[in-house]
GROMACS .gro file of C-alpha atoms in nm:
model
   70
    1UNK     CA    1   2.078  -0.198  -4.046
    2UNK     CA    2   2.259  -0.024  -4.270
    3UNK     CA    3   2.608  -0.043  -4.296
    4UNK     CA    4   2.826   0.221  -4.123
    5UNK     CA    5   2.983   0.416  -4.352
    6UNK     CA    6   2.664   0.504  -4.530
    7UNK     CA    7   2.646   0.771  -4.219
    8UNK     CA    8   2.717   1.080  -4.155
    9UNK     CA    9   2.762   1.289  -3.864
   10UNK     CA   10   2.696   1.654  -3.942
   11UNK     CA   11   2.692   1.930  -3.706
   12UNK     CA   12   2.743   2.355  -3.750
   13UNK     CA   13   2.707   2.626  -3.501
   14UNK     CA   14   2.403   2.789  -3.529
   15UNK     CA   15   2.328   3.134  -3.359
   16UNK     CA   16   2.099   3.133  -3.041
   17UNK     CA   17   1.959   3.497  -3.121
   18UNK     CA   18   1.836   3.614  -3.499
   19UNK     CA   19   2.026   3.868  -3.608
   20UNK     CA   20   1.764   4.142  -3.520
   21UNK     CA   21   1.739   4.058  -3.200
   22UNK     CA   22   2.132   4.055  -3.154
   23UNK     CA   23   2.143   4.370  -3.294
   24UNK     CA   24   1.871   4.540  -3.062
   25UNK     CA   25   2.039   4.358  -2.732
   26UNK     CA   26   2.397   4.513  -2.859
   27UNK     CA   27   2.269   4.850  -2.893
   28UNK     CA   28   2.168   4.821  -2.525
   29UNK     CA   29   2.496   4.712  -2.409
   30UNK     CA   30   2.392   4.335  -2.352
   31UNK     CA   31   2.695   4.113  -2.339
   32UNK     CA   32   2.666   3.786  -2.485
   33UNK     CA   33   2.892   3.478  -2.326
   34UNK     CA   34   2.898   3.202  -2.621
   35UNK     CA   35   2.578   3.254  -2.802
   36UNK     CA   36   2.551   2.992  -3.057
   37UNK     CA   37   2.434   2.648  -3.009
   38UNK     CA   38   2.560   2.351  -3.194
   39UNK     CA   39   2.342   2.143  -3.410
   40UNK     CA   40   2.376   1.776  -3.503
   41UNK     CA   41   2.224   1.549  -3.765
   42UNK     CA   42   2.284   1.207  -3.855
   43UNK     CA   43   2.275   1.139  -4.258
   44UNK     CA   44   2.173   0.857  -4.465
   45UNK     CA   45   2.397   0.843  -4.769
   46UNK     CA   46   2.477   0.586  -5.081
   47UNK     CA   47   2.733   0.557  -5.279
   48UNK     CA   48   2.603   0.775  -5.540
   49UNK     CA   49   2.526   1.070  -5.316
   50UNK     CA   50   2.750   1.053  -5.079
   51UNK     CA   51   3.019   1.282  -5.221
   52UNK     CA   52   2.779   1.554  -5.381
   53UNK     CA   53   2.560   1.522  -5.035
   54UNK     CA   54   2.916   1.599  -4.808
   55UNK     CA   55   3.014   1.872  -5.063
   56UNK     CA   56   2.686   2.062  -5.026
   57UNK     CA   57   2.701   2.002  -4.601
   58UNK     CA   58   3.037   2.140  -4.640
   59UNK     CA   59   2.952   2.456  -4.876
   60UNK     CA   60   2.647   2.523  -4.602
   61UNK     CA   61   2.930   2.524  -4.304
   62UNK     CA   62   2.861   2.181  -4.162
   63UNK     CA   63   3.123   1.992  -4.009
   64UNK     CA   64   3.090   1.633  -4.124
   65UNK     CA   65   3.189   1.297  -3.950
   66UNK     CA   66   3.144   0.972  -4.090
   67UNK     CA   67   2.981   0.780  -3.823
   68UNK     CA   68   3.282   0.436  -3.883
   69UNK     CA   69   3.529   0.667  -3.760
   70UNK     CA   70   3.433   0.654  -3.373
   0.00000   0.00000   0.00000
């Protein structure tokens, strides 16, 4: 098994309801309570990748964890 710290823990909030659909549910004066949904992923990384692969997660709006932290 891999060591650890070559994982990641990614997650982002991802919207329940394409933006269409949101849009045509507003205009008939739906209410929405929370509406997104939170995604998670666990991540294989190296040491060569690692800090390009968490700087791309991170420009995309995922929240990243490494997995030797818990």
């Amino acid at each position: 098994m891999p060591k650890l710290s070559r994982w990641l823990k990614v997650s982002k909030d991802i919207p329940v309801f394409s933006h269409e659909l949101s849009k045509q549910l507003s205009a008939m004066n739906v209410t929405f309570a929370g509406g997104e949904h939170t995604i998670t992923q666990n991540v294989h990384v190296n040491s060569e990748n690692k800090e390009k692969a968490i700087r791309l997660l991170e420009e995309d709006g995922f929240k990243i964890e490494e997995v030797d932290q818990h």
